[in-house]
Amino acid sequence: TTGGNITIPSFTGSTLQKSNIPSQVSFLAKKLGGSNATGIVDFETIVVNIGNGYSNSTYKFTAPVAGIYQLQTFCLTTSNSSANDLQIRVNDVEYAQARADVSSAAHNTISMSTIASLSVGDTVQVKVSGGDGISAASGNYNNFSGFLIGAAS
């Protein structure tokens, strides 16, 4: 196509018709300032939010479409010499975990990617679950993203 606008349909009510379900869902959120010692990572800056599934007030992605999703995150640890753990959580339960464990003080990047089968309304968050946390003093070191690979039929 050339030019023009693209409209992603919205829907209300409890019954969804296939013609009203967005065929594309994707999000990218960044943490640009501050740090997280433990707990849910506050990715406050929305870069992409097709399907409006990501909230920068709850820091959750809520699946607007049932299907298979690719989910990924990478975060910069604080400069420390302890093990740092990061989780991708689905519906407040650990789904995937990654660790950076070094013997001397340094910033390290923890990254992970996974595939999840999500139902409409399932939520996904990133949590610091151990260590001294992540740092976001400057730069684009901390991202959380995902996209719909294929909708459930």
CSV table of C-alpha atoms in Angstrom, one decimal:
chain,number,residue,atom,x,y,z
A,1,THR,CA,0.0,0.0,0.0
A,2,THR,CA,1.0,3.6,-0.3
A,3,GLY,CA,0.1,6.3,2.1
A,4,GLY,CA,-3.1,6.3,4.2
A,5,ASN,CA,-3.8,5.3,7.8
A,6,ILE,CA,-3.9,1.9,9.4
A,7,THR,CA,-6.7,1.4,12.0
A,8,ILE,CA,-6.5,-1.4,14.6
A,9,PRO,CA,-10.1,-2.2,15.6
A,10,SER,CA,-11.2,-2.1,19.2
A,11,PHE,CA,-13.9,-4.2,20.8
A,12,THR,CA,-16.2,-4.1,23.8
A,13,GLY,CA,-18.5,-6.6,25.4
A,14,SER,CA,-17.9,-10.2,26.2
A,15,THR,CA,-18.3,-11.7,22.8
A,16,LEU,CA,-15.4,-11.3,20.3
A,17,GLN,CA,-15.9,-11.8,16.6
A,18,LYS,CA,-12.9,-12.7,14.6
A,19,SER,CA,-13.2,-9.6,12.4
A,20,ASN,CA,-12.8,-7.5,15.6
A,21,ILE,CA,-9.6,-9.1,16.9
A,22,PRO,CA,-6.3,-7.3,16.0
A,23,SER,CA,-4.1,-9.4,13.9
A,24,GLN,CA,-1.0,-7.7,15.1
A,25,VAL,CA,0.0,-7.3,18.7
A,26,SER,CA,3.4,-6.0,19.8
A,27,PHE,CA,5.0,-3.8,22.5
A,28,LEU,CA,8.3,-2.4,23.5
A,29,ALA,CA,8.8,-0.6,26.8
A,30,LYS,CA,12.0,0.9,28.2
A,31,LYS,CA,13.3,1.8,31.7
A,32,LEU,CA,15.2,5.0,31.2
A,33,GLY,CA,15.9,6.2,34.7
A,34,GLY,CA,16.4,5.0,38.3
A,35,SER,CA,17.1,1.5,39.4
A,36,ASN,CA,15.2,-1.5,40.8
A,37,ALA,CA,16.6,-3.3,43.8
A,38,THR,CA,13.9,-6.0,43.8
A,39,GLY,CA,10.4,-6.4,42.6
A,40,ILE,CA,8.6,-5.6,39.4
A,41,VAL,CA,10.7,-3.6,36.9
A,42,ASP,CA,9.1,-0.3,36.1
A,43,PHE,CA,9.5,0.0,32.3
A,44,GLU,CA,7.9,3.4,32.2
A,45,THR,CA,8.5,4.5,28.6
A,46,ILE,CA,6.3,3.0,25.9
A,47,VAL,CA,8.0,2.9,22.4
A,48,VAL,CA,5.6,0.6,20.6
A,49,ASN,CA,2.2,-0.6,21.8
A,50,ILE,CA,0.2,-2.1,18.9
A,51,GLY,CA,-3.0,-3.6,20.4
A,52,ASN,CA,-2.7,-1.5,23.6
A,53,GLY,CA,-1.6,-4.4,25.7
A,54,TYR,CA,1.2,-2.7,27.7
A,55,SER,CA,0.5,-0.4,30.6
A,56,ASN,CA,3.2,1.9,31.9
A,57,SER,CA,1.2,2.4,35.2
A,58,THR,CA,1.1,-1.3,36.1
A,59,TYR,CA,4.2,-2.3,34.1
A,60,LYS,CA,2.2,-5.3,32.8
A,61,PHE,CA,1.5,-6.6,29.3
A,62,THR,CA,-2.1,-7.9,29.2
A,63,ALA,CA,-2.7,-10.2,26.2
A,64,PRO,CA,-5.6,-8.7,24.1
A,65,VAL,CA,-5.6,-11.8,21.8
A,66,ALA,CA,-5.2,-15.5,22.7
A,67,GLY,CA,-2.2,-17.0,21.0
A,68,ILE,CA,1.5,-17.8,21.1
A,69,TYR,CA,3.7,-14.8,22.0
A,70,GLN,CA,7.5,-14.2,21.8
A,71,LEU,CA,8.6,-12.3,25.0
A,72,GLN,CA,12.0,-10.9,25.8
A,73,THR,CA,13.8,-8.7,28.2
A,74,PHE,CA,17.3,-7.4,28.8
A,75,CYS,CA,18.5,-5.4,31.8
A,76,LEU,CA,21.7,-4.0,33.1
A,77,THR,CA,22.7,-5.0,36.6
A,78,THR,CA,24.1,-2.6,39.1
A,79,SER,CA,27.8,-2.6,39.5
A,80,ASN,CA,28.2,-5.4,42.0
A,81,SER,CA,29.8,-8.8,42.5
A,82,SER,CA,26.7,-10.7,43.5
A,83,ALA,CA,24.4,-13.0,41.5
A,84,ASN,CA,21.5,-11.1,40.0
A,85,ASP,CA,18.3,-12.9,39.0
A,86,LEU,CA,15.6,-11.7,36.6
A,87,GLN,CA,12.2,-13.3,35.9
A,88,ILE,CA,9.6,-13.1,33.2
A,89,ARG,CA,6.3,-13.7,35.1
A,90,VAL,CA,3.0,-14.8,33.6
A,91,ASN,CA,-0.1,-14.2,35.8
A,92,ASP,CA,2.3,-13.4,38.8
A,93,VAL,CA,4.0,-16.8,38.5
A,94,GLU,CA,7.6,-17.3,37.4
A,95,TYR,CA,7.7,-18.4,33.8
A,96,ALA,CA,11.4,-17.9,32.8
A,97,GLN,CA,14.5,-16.9,34.8
A,98,ALA,CA,18.0,-15.7,33.9
A,99,ARG,CA,21.0,-14.9,36.1
A,100,ALA,CA,24.2,-12.9,35.9
A,101,ASP,CA,26.8,-14.2,38.4
A,102,VAL,CA,30.2,-12.6,38.4
A,103,SER,CA,33.1,-12.6,40.9
A,104,SER,CA,34.1,-8.9,40.7
A,105,ALA,CA,32.1,-5.7,40.7
A,106,ALA,CA,30.8,-4.9,37.2
A,107,HIS,CA,27.7,-4.1,35.3
A,108,ASN,CA,26.4,-7.1,33.4
A,109,THR,CA,23.5,-7.5,31.0
A,110,ILE,CA,20.9,-10.2,31.8
A,111,SER,CA,18.9,-11.2,28.8
A,112,MET,CA,16.2,-13.8,28.1
A,113,SER,CA,13.7,-14.7,25.6
A,114,THR,CA,10.8,-17.2,25.7
A,115,ILE,CA,7.6,-18.2,24.0
A,116,ALA,CA,4.3,-18.4,25.9
A,117,SER,CA,0.8,-19.5,25.1
A,118,LEU,CA,-1.4,-16.7,26.5
A,119,SER,CA,-5.1,-16.4,26.9
A,120,VAL,CA,-7.0,-13.1,26.6
A,121,GLY,CA,-6.3,-11.2,29.9
A,122,ASP,CA,-3.2,-13.1,30.9
A,123,THR,CA,-0.5,-10.7,32.2
A,124,VAL,CA,3.3,-10.6,31.8
A,125,GLN,CA,5.8,-8.7,33.9
A,126,VAL,CA,9.5,-8.6,34.5
A,127,LYS,CA,10.7,-9.0,38.1
A,128,VAL,CA,14.1,-8.6,39.8
A,129,SER,CA,14.1,-11.7,42.0
A,130,GLY,CA,17.6,-11.7,43.5
A,131,GLY,CA,20.8,-9.8,43.8
A,132,ASP,CA,21.4,-6.1,43.9
A,133,GLY,CA,19.0,-5.2,41.1
A,134,ILE,CA,19.2,-3.4,37.8
A,135,SER,CA,20.5,0.1,36.9
A,136,ALA,CA,19.2,2.6,34.5
A,137,ALA,CA,21.2,5.7,35.2
A,138,SER,CA,21.4,6.5,31.5
A,139,GLY,CA,21.0,5.0,28.1
A,140,ASN,CA,18.7,2.3,26.7
A,141,TYR,CA,20.0,-0.6,28.7
A,142,ASN,CA,16.6,-2.0,30.0
A,143,ASN,CA,13.9,-3.2,27.6
A,144,PHE,CA,10.8,-5.4,27.8
A,145,SER,CA,9.1,-6.4,24.6
A,146,GLY,CA,6.9,-9.0,23.0
A,147,PHE,CA,4.8,-9.8,20.0
A,148,LEU,CA,2.0,-12.1,18.9
A,149,ILE,CA,3.4,-15.0,16.7
A,150,GLY,CA,0.0,-16.4,15.9
A,151,ALA,CA,-3.5,-16.1,17.3
A,152,ALA,CA,-5.3,-19.1,18.7
A,153,SER,CA,-7.9,-20.5,16.3
